[in-house]
């Protein structure tokens, strides 16, 4: 499975990506809005190995896909997809801070939303965002996501997008 955009390719991660995957996820500014504090290479290898054994197929489960610069085949981020129903999936995204504010997150987001709608007929995408992550909230709002719930326990906010709109 490859999703191509003007500048990106979204595709499964390989074990060759483990060092790079760990590298950008381990950055303090990247991890501050994620569920981890550090991301050692051992953890990266474990996650990628899991993903190789459980490839993305649009059915129940959780998956990680790499976001690569198309011309260089260079990993700049990843998408987390969790499917727990027939019509809804949860999406998470992580981008190396060197590639922030260059439109890559928007490009990857639009591509995966379109793919999930057209290929698998999903109707709803959910994203959990920490309430102080202004950059991510602006990204979701620009792409038509609505704020629907705040979790007092996790201190995050749930955003939803209806994919047929």
mmCIF file with all atom_site columns, C-alpha atoms in Angstrom:
data_model
loop_
_atom_site.group_PDB
_atom_site.id
_atom_site.type_symbol
_atom_site.label_atom_id
_atom_site.label_alt_id
_atom_site.label_comp_id
_atom_site.label_asym_id
_atom_site.label_entity_id
_atom_site.label_seq_id
_atom_site.pdbx_PDB_ins_code
_atom_site.Cartn_x
_atom_site.Cartn_y
_atom_site.Cartn_z
_atom_site.occupancy
_atom_site.B_iso_or_equiv
_atom_site.pdbx_formal_charge
_atom_site.auth_seq_id
_atom_site.auth_comp_id
_atom_site.auth_asym_id
_atom_site.auth_atom_id
_atom_site.pdbx_PDB_model_num
ATOM 1   C CA . UNK A 1 1   ? 0.000   0.000  0.000  1.00 0.00 ? 1   UNK A CA 1
ATOM 2   C CA . UNK A 1 2   ? 1.448   3.351  -1.074 1.00 0.00 ? 2   UNK A CA 1
ATOM 3   C CA . UNK A 1 3   ? -0.375  6.673  -0.981 1.00 0.00 ? 3   UNK A CA 1
ATOM 4   C CA . UNK A 1 4   ? 1.340   9.308  -3.103 1.00 0.00 ? 4   UNK A CA 1
ATOM 5   C CA . UNK A 1 5   ? 0.868   13.057 -2.955 1.00 0.00 ? 5   UNK A CA 1
ATOM 6   C CA . UNK A 1 6   ? 2.728   15.838 -4.699 1.00 0.00 ? 6   UNK A CA 1
ATOM 7   C CA . UNK A 1 7   ? 5.636   15.679 -2.240 1.00 0.00 ? 7   UNK A CA 1
ATOM 8   C CA . UNK A 1 8   ? 5.047   12.620 -0.061 1.00 0.00 ? 8   UNK A CA 1
ATOM 9   C CA . UNK A 1 9   ? 4.609   8.868  0.005  1.00 0.00 ? 9   UNK A CA 1
ATOM 10  C CA . UNK A 1 10  ? 2.722   7.240  2.865  1.00 0.00 ? 10  UNK A CA 1
ATOM 11  C CA . UNK A 1 11  ? 3.661   3.586  3.165  1.00 0.00 ? 11  UNK A CA 1
ATOM 12  C CA . UNK A 1 12  ? 4.487   0.836  5.673  1.00 0.00 ? 12  UNK A CA 1
ATOM 13  C CA . UNK A 1 13  ? 7.594   1.248  7.807  1.00 0.00 ? 13  UNK A CA 1
ATOM 14  C CA . UNK A 1 14  ? 10.504  -1.188 7.525  1.00 0.00 ? 14  UNK A CA 1
ATOM 15  C CA . UNK A 1 15  ? 13.153  -2.161 10.065 1.00 0.00 ? 15  UNK A CA 1
ATOM 16  C CA . UNK A 1 16  ? 15.582  0.008  8.087  1.00 0.00 ? 16  UNK A CA 1
ATOM 17  C CA . UNK A 1 17  ? 13.510  2.962  9.344  1.00 0.00 ? 17  UNK A CA 1
ATOM 18  C CA . UNK A 1 18  ? 13.977  2.138  13.059 1.00 0.00 ? 18  UNK A CA 1
ATOM 19  C CA . UNK A 1 19  ? 16.900  4.515  13.682 1.00 0.00 ? 19  UNK A CA 1
ATOM 20  C CA . UNK A 1 20  ? 15.212  7.441  11.930 1.00 0.00 ? 20  UNK A CA 1
ATOM 21  C CA . UNK A 1 21  ? 11.815  6.639  13.540 1.00 0.00 ? 21  UNK A CA 1
ATOM 22  C CA . UNK A 1 22  ? 13.435  6.720  16.978 1.00 0.00 ? 22  UNK A CA 1
ATOM 23  C CA . UNK A 1 23  ? 15.478  9.822  16.162 1.00 0.00 ? 23  UNK A CA 1
ATOM 24  C CA . UNK A 1 24  ? 12.634  12.231 15.441 1.00 0.00 ? 24  UNK A CA 1
ATOM 25  C CA . UNK A 1 25  ? 10.221  10.715 17.987 1.00 0.00 ? 25  UNK A CA 1
ATOM 26  C CA . UNK A 1 26  ? 12.876  11.115 20.688 1.00 0.00 ? 26  UNK A CA 1
ATOM 27  C CA . UNK A 1 27  ? 13.115  14.893 20.206 1.00 0.00 ? 27  UNK A CA 1
ATOM 28  C CA . UNK A 1 28  ? 11.778  16.798 23.201 1.00 0.00 ? 28  UNK A CA 1
ATOM 29  C CA . UNK A 1 29  ? 9.670   19.179 21.117 1.00 0.00 ? 29  UNK A CA 1
ATOM 30  C CA . UNK A 1 30  ? 8.100   16.254 19.239 1.00 0.00 ? 30  UNK A CA 1
ATOM 31  C CA . UNK A 1 31  ? 7.447   14.069 22.303 1.00 0.00 ? 31  UNK A CA 1
ATOM 32  C CA . UNK A 1 32  ? 5.901   16.865 24.381 1.00 0.00 ? 32  UNK A CA 1
ATOM 33  C CA . UNK A 1 33  ? 2.533   16.431 22.659 1.00 0.00 ? 33  UNK A CA 1
ATOM 34  C CA . UNK A 1 34  ? 2.648   12.648 22.482 1.00 0.00 ? 34  UNK A CA 1
ATOM 35  C CA . UNK A 1 35  ? 2.087   9.814  24.955 1.00 0.00 ? 35  UNK A CA 1
ATOM 36  C CA . UNK A 1 36  ? 5.812   9.144  25.429 1.00 0.00 ? 36  UNK A CA 1
ATOM 37  C CA . UNK A 1 37  ? 8.729   11.039 26.948 1.00 0.00 ? 37  UNK A CA 1
ATOM 38  C CA . UNK A 1 38  ? 11.474  9.273  25.049 1.00 0.00 ? 38  UNK A CA 1
ATOM 39  C CA . UNK A 1 39  ? 11.575  6.863  22.141 1.00 0.00 ? 39  UNK A CA 1
ATOM 40  C CA . UNK A 1 40  ? 14.655  4.617  22.183 1.00 0.00 ? 40  UNK A CA 1
ATOM 41  C CA . UNK A 1 41  ? 15.610  2.564  19.146 1.00 0.00 ? 41  UNK A CA 1
ATOM 42  C CA . UNK A 1 42  ? 14.542  -0.671 20.871 1.00 0.00 ? 42  UNK A CA 1
ATOM 43  C CA . UNK A 1 43  ? 11.005  0.679  21.158 1.00 0.00 ? 43  UNK A CA 1
ATOM 44  C CA . UNK A 1 44  ? 11.098  1.742  17.489 1.00 0.00 ? 44  UNK A CA 1
ATOM 45  C CA . UNK A 1 45  ? 12.188  -1.749 16.418 1.00 0.00 ? 45  UNK A CA 1
ATOM 46  C CA . UNK A 1 46  ? 9.433   -3.348 18.502 1.00 0.00 ? 46  UNK A CA 1
ATOM 47  C CA . UNK A 1 47  ? 6.746   -1.110 17.018 1.00 0.00 ? 47  UNK A CA 1
ATOM 48  C CA . UNK A 1 48  ? 7.949   -1.610 13.443 1.00 0.00 ? 48  UNK A CA 1
ATOM 49  C CA . UNK A 1 49  ? 8.217   -5.391 13.954 1.00 0.00 ? 49  UNK A CA 1
ATOM 50  C CA . UNK A 1 50  ? 4.622   -5.409 15.215 1.00 0.00 ? 50  UNK A CA 1
ATOM 51  C CA . UNK A 1 51  ? 3.528   -3.432 12.149 1.00 0.00 ? 51  UNK A CA 1
ATOM 52  C CA . UNK A 1 52  ? 5.325   -5.805 9.780  1.00 0.00 ? 52  UNK A CA 1
ATOM 53  C CA . UNK A 1 53  ? 3.547   -8.767 11.403 1.00 0.00 ? 53  UNK A CA 1
ATOM 54  C CA . UNK A 1 54  ? 0.207   -6.907 11.282 1.00 0.00 ? 54  UNK A CA 1
ATOM 55  C CA . UNK A 1 55  ? 0.170   -5.005 7.968  1.00 0.00 ? 55  UNK A CA 1
ATOM 56  C CA . UNK A 1 56  ? -2.452  -2.385 7.284  1.00 0.00 ? 56  UNK A CA 1
ATOM 57  C CA . UNK A 1 57  ? -5.583  -3.834 5.662  1.00 0.00 ? 57  UNK A CA 1
ATOM 58  C CA . UNK A 1 58  ? -8.356  -1.449 6.710  1.00 0.00 ? 58  UNK A CA 1
ATOM 59  C CA . UNK A 1 59  ? -9.800  -3.763 9.354  1.00 0.00 ? 59  UNK A CA 1
ATOM 60  C CA . UNK A 1 60  ? -9.894  -3.750 13.175 1.00 0.00 ? 60  UNK A CA 1
ATOM 61  C CA . UNK A 1 61  ? -6.459  -3.155 14.721 1.00 0.00 ? 61  UNK A CA 1
ATOM 62  C CA . UNK A 1 62  ? -3.788  -0.504 15.059 1.00 0.00 ? 62  UNK A CA 1
ATOM 63  C CA . UNK A 1 63  ? -1.218  0.422  12.469 1.00 0.00 ? 63  UNK A CA 1
ATOM 64  C CA . UNK A 1 64  ? 1.683   2.758  11.864 1.00 0.00 ? 64  UNK A CA 1
ATOM 65  C CA . UNK A 1 65  ? 2.549   4.119  8.430  1.00 0.00 ? 65  UNK A CA 1
ATOM 66  C CA . UNK A 1 66  ? 5.578   6.182  7.501  1.00 0.00 ? 66  UNK A CA 1
ATOM 67  C CA . UNK A 1 67  ? 5.453   9.608  5.877  1.00 0.00 ? 67  UNK A CA 1
ATOM 68  C CA . UNK A 1 68  ? 8.357   9.908  3.424  1.00 0.00 ? 68  UNK A CA 1
ATOM 69  C CA . UNK A 1 69  ? 9.615   12.702 1.234  1.00 0.00 ? 69  UNK A CA 1
ATOM 70  C CA . UNK A 1 70  ? 8.791   11.427 -2.225 1.00 0.00 ? 70  UNK A CA 1
ATOM 71  C CA . UNK A 1 71  ? 11.956  12.494 -4.037 1.00 0.00 ? 71  UNK A CA 1
ATOM 72  C CA . UNK A 1 72  ? 14.353  11.236 -1.362 1.00 0.00 ? 72  UNK A CA 1
ATOM 73  C CA . UNK A 1 73  ? 12.411  8.325  0.200  1.00 0.00 ? 73  UNK A CA 1
ATOM 74  C CA . UNK A 1 74  ? 13.333  9.949  3.529  1.00 0.00 ? 74  UNK A CA 1
ATOM 75  C CA . UNK A 1 75  ? 11.181  9.313  6.623  1.00 0.00 ? 75  UNK A CA 1
ATOM 76  C CA . UNK A 1 76  ? 9.909   12.601 8.112  1.00 0.00 ? 76  UNK A CA 1
ATOM 77  C CA . UNK A 1 77  ? 6.997   11.366 10.192 1.00 0.00 ? 77  UNK A CA 1
ATOM 78  C CA . UNK A 1 78  ? 4.344   8.748  10.716 1.00 0.00 ? 78  UNK A CA 1
ATOM 79  C CA . UNK A 1 79  ? 0.640   8.152  11.027 1.00 0.00 ? 79  UNK A CA 1
ATOM 80  C CA . UNK A 1 80  ? -1.022  5.996  13.671 1.00 0.00 ? 80  UNK A CA 1
ATOM 81  C CA . UNK A 1 81  ? -4.341  4.467  12.674 1.00 0.00 ? 81  UNK A CA 1
ATOM 82  C CA . UNK A 1 82  ? -6.600  2.589  15.047 1.00 0.00 ? 82  UNK A CA 1
ATOM 83  C CA . UNK A 1 83  ? -9.702  0.927  13.682 1.00 0.00 ? 83  UNK A CA 1
ATOM 84  C CA . UNK A 1 84  ? -12.281 -0.280 16.148 1.00 0.00 ? 84  UNK A CA 1
ATOM 85  C CA . UNK A 1 85  ? -15.427 -0.218 14.090 1.00 0.00 ? 85  UNK A CA 1
ATOM 86  C CA . UNK A 1 86  ? -16.806 -0.348 10.572 1.00 0.00 ? 86  UNK A CA 1
ATOM 87  C CA . UNK A 1 87  ? -17.310 3.375  10.066 1.00 0.00 ? 87  UNK A CA 1
ATOM 88  C CA . UNK A 1 88  ? -14.850 5.122  12.407 1.00 0.00 ? 88  UNK A CA 1
ATOM 89  C CA . UNK A 1 89  ? -11.091 5.237  12.824 1.00 0.00 ? 89  UNK A CA 1
ATOM 90  C CA . UNK A 1 90  ? -8.780  7.182  15.113 1.00 0.00 ? 90  UNK A CA 1
ATOM 91  C CA . UNK A 1 91  ? -5.804  8.953  13.607 1.00 0.00 ? 91  UNK A CA 1
ATOM 92  C CA . UNK A 1 92  ? -2.613  10.174 15.222 1.00 0.00 ? 92  UNK A CA 1
ATOM 93  C CA . UNK A 1 93  ? 0.318   11.851 13.544 1.00 0.00 ? 93  UNK A CA 1
ATOM 94  C CA . UNK A 1 94  ? 3.915   12.641 14.383 1.00 0.00 ? 94  UNK A CA 1
ATOM 95  C CA . UNK A 1 95  ? 6.191   14.806 12.273 1.00 0.00 ? 95  UNK A CA 1
ATOM 96  C CA . UNK A 1 96  ? 9.869   15.566 12.766 1.00 0.00 ? 96  UNK A CA 1
ATOM 97  C CA . UNK A 1 97  ? 10.109  19.156 14.014 1.00 0.00 ? 97  UNK A CA 1
ATOM 98  C CA . UNK A 1 98  ? 12.480  19.994 11.141 1.00 0.00 ? 98  UNK A CA 1
ATOM 99  C CA . UNK A 1 99  ? 9.481   19.582 8.835  1.00 0.00 ? 99  UNK A CA 1
ATOM 100 C CA . UNK A 1 100 ? 6.895   21.559 10.792 1.00 0.00 ? 100 UNK A CA 1
ATOM 101 C CA . UNK A 1 101 ? 5.194   24.560 9.141  1.00 0.00 ? 101 UNK A CA 1
ATOM 102 C CA . UNK A 1 102 ? 5.992   23.401 5.609  1.00 0.00 ? 102 UNK A CA 1
ATOM 103 C CA . UNK A 1 103 ? 2.577   21.955 4.729  1.00 0.00 ? 103 UNK A CA 1
ATOM 104 C CA . UNK A 1 104 ? 3.636   18.298 5.046  1.00 0.00 ? 104 UNK A CA 1
ATOM 105 C CA . UNK A 1 105 ? 1.204   17.511 7.872  1.00 0.00 ? 105 UNK A CA 1
ATOM 106 C CA . UNK A 1 106 ? -1.684  19.005 5.860  1.00 0.00 ? 106 UNK A CA 1
ATOM 107 C CA . UNK A 1 107 ? -0.680  17.049 2.776  1.00 0.00 ? 107 UNK A CA 1
ATOM 108 C CA . UNK A 1 108 ? -0.411  13.757 4.696  1.00 0.00 ? 108 UNK A CA 1
ATOM 109 C CA . UNK A 1 109 ? -3.664  14.379 6.572  1.00 0.00 ? 109 UNK A CA 1
ATOM 110 C CA . UNK A 1 110 ? -5.665  15.079 3.427  1.00 0.00 ? 110 UNK A CA 1
ATOM 111 C CA . UNK A 1 111 ? -4.167  12.056 1.676  1.00 0.00 ? 111 UNK A CA 1
ATOM 112 C CA . UNK A 1 112 ? -4.941  9.585  4.458  1.00 0.00 ? 112 UNK A CA 1
ATOM 113 C CA . UNK A 1 113 ? -8.472  10.933 4.962  1.00 0.00 ? 113 UNK A CA 1
ATOM 114 C CA . UNK A 1 114 ? -9.231  10.619 1.260  1.00 0.00 ? 114 UNK A CA 1
ATOM 115 C CA . UNK A 1 115 ? -7.683  7.137  1.128  1.00 0.00 ? 115 UNK A CA 1
ATOM 116 C CA . UNK A 1 116 ? -9.637  5.859  4.133  1.00 0.00 ? 116 UNK A CA 1
ATOM 117 C CA . UNK A 1 117 ? -12.884 7.218  2.698  1.00 0.00 ? 117 UNK A CA 1
ATOM 118 C CA . UNK A 1 118 ? -12.398 6.043  -0.877 1.00 0.00 ? 118 UNK A CA 1
ATOM 119 C CA . UNK A 1 119 ? -10.731 2.666  -0.265 1.00 0.00 ? 119 UNK A CA 1
ATOM 120 C CA . UNK A 1 120 ? -12.461 1.521  2.922  1.00 0.00 ? 120 UNK A CA 1
ATOM 121 C CA . UNK A 1 121 ? -15.581 3.735  3.080  1.00 0.00 ? 121 UNK A CA 1
ATOM 122 C CA . UNK A 1 122 ? -14.915 5.080  6.562  1.00 0.00 ? 122 UNK A CA 1
ATOM 123 C CA . UNK A 1 123 ? -17.276 7.884  7.518  1.00 0.00 ? 123 UNK A CA 1
ATOM 124 C CA . UNK A 1 124 ? -15.695 9.381  10.649 1.00 0.00 ? 124 UNK A CA 1
ATOM 125 C CA . UNK A 1 125 ? -12.124 10.207 11.670 1.00 0.00 ? 125 UNK A CA 1
ATOM 126 C CA . UNK A 1 126 ? -11.304 10.989 15.325 1.00 0.00 ? 126 UNK A CA 1
ATOM 127 C CA . UNK A 1 127 ? -8.156  12.693 16.641 1.00 0.00 ? 127 UNK A CA 1
ATOM 128 C CA . UNK A 1 128 ? -7.112  13.205 20.273 1.00 0.00 ? 128 UNK A CA 1
ATOM 129 C CA . UNK A 1 129 ? -5.069  16.355 20.862 1.00 0.00 ? 129 UNK A CA 1
ATOM 130 C CA . UNK A 1 130 ? -3.645  17.864 24.036 1.00 0.00 ? 130 UNK A CA 1
ATOM 131 C CA . UNK A 1 131 ? -5.546  21.077 24.632 1.00 0.00 ? 131 UNK A CA 1
ATOM 132 C CA . UNK A 1 132 ? -2.377  23.212 24.601 1.00 0.00 ? 132 UNK A CA 1
ATOM 133 C CA . UNK A 1 133 ? -1.175  21.850 21.245 1.00 0.00 ? 133 UNK A CA 1
ATOM 134 C CA . UNK A 1 134 ? -2.210  24.917 19.273 1.00 0.00 ? 134 UNK A CA 1
ATOM 135 C CA . UNK A 1 135 ? -0.378  23.879 16.093 1.00 0.00 ? 135 UNK A CA 1
ATOM 136 C CA . UNK A 1 136 ? -2.237  20.563 15.888 1.00 0.00 ? 136 UNK A CA 1
ATOM 137 C CA . UNK A 1 137 ? -5.590  22.103 16.768 1.00 0.00 ? 137 UNK A CA 1
ATOM 138 C CA . UNK A 1 138 ? -5.163  24.668 13.980 1.00 0.00 ? 138 UNK A CA 1
ATOM 139 C CA . UNK A 1 139 ? -4.286  21.876 11.541 1.00 0.00 ? 139 UNK A CA 1
ATOM 140 C CA . UNK A 1 140 ? -7.404  19.889 12.402 1.00 0.00 ? 140 UNK A CA 1
ATOM 141 C CA . UNK A 1 141 ? -9.665  22.945 12.350 1.00 0.00 ? 141 UNK A CA 1
ATOM 142 C CA . UNK A 1 142 ? -8.326  23.971 8.925  1.00 0.00 ? 142 UNK A CA 1
ATOM 143 C CA . UNK A 1 143 ? -9.215  20.514 7.643  1.00 0.00 ? 143 UNK A CA 1
ATOM 144 C CA . UNK A 1 144 ? -12.802 20.559 8.864  1.00 0.00 ? 144 UNK A CA 1
ATOM 145 C CA . UNK A 1 145 ? -12.517 18.777 12.198 1.00 0.00 ? 145 UNK A CA 1
ATOM 146 C CA . UNK A 1 146 ? -14.910 19.790 14.988 1.00 0.00 ? 146 UNK A CA 1
ATOM 147 C CA . UNK A 1 147 ? -14.138 19.732 18.688 1.00 0.00 ? 147 UNK A CA 1
ATOM 148 C CA . UNK A 1 148 ? -16.572 17.316 20.324 1.00 0.00 ? 148 UNK A CA 1
ATOM 149 C CA . UNK A 1 149 ? -15.264 16.352 23.769 1.00 0.00 ? 149 UNK A CA 1
ATOM 150 C CA . UNK A 1 150 ? -12.702 17.210 26.429 1.00 0.00 ? 150 UNK A CA 1
ATOM 151 C CA . UNK A 1 151 ? -11.246 14.535 28.687 1.00 0.00 ? 151 UNK A CA 1
ATOM 152 C CA . UNK A 1 152 ? -10.546 15.846 32.170 1.00 0.00 ? 152 UNK A CA 1
ATOM 153 C CA . UNK A 1 153 ? -8.592  12.690 32.991 1.00 0.00 ? 153 UNK A CA 1
ATOM 154 C CA . UNK A 1 154 ? -6.213  12.766 30.003 1.00 0.00 ? 154 UNK A CA 1
ATOM 155 C CA . UNK A 1 155 ? -6.348  16.541 29.501 1.00 0.00 ? 155 UNK A CA 1
ATOM 156 C CA . UNK A 1 156 ? -6.891  16.080 25.797 1.00 0.00 ? 156 UNK A CA 1
ATOM 157 C CA . UNK A 1 157 ? -9.597  17.131 23.394 1.00 0.00 ? 157 UNK A CA 1
ATOM 158 C CA . UNK A 1 158 ? -11.331 14.902 20.880 1.00 0.00 ? 158 UNK A CA 1
ATOM 159 C CA . UNK A 1 159 ? -11.842 16.213 17.347 1.00 0.00 ? 159 UNK A CA 1
ATOM 160 C CA . UNK A 1 160 ? -14.053 14.604 14.699 1.00 0.00 ? 160 UNK A CA 1
ATOM 161 C CA . UNK A 1 161 ? -14.364 14.915 10.952 1.00 0.00 ? 161 UNK A CA 1
ATOM 162 C CA . UNK A 1 162 ? -17.208 13.504 8.905  1.00 0.00 ? 162 UNK A CA 1
ATOM 163 C CA . UNK A 1 163 ? -15.440 12.212 5.788  1.00 0.00 ? 163 UNK A CA 1
ATOM 164 C CA . UNK A 1 164 ? -18.303 12.604 3.336  1.00 0.00 ? 164 UNK A CA 1
ATOM 165 C CA . UNK A 1 165 ? -18.301 16.400 3.774  1.00 0.00 ? 165 UNK A CA 1
#
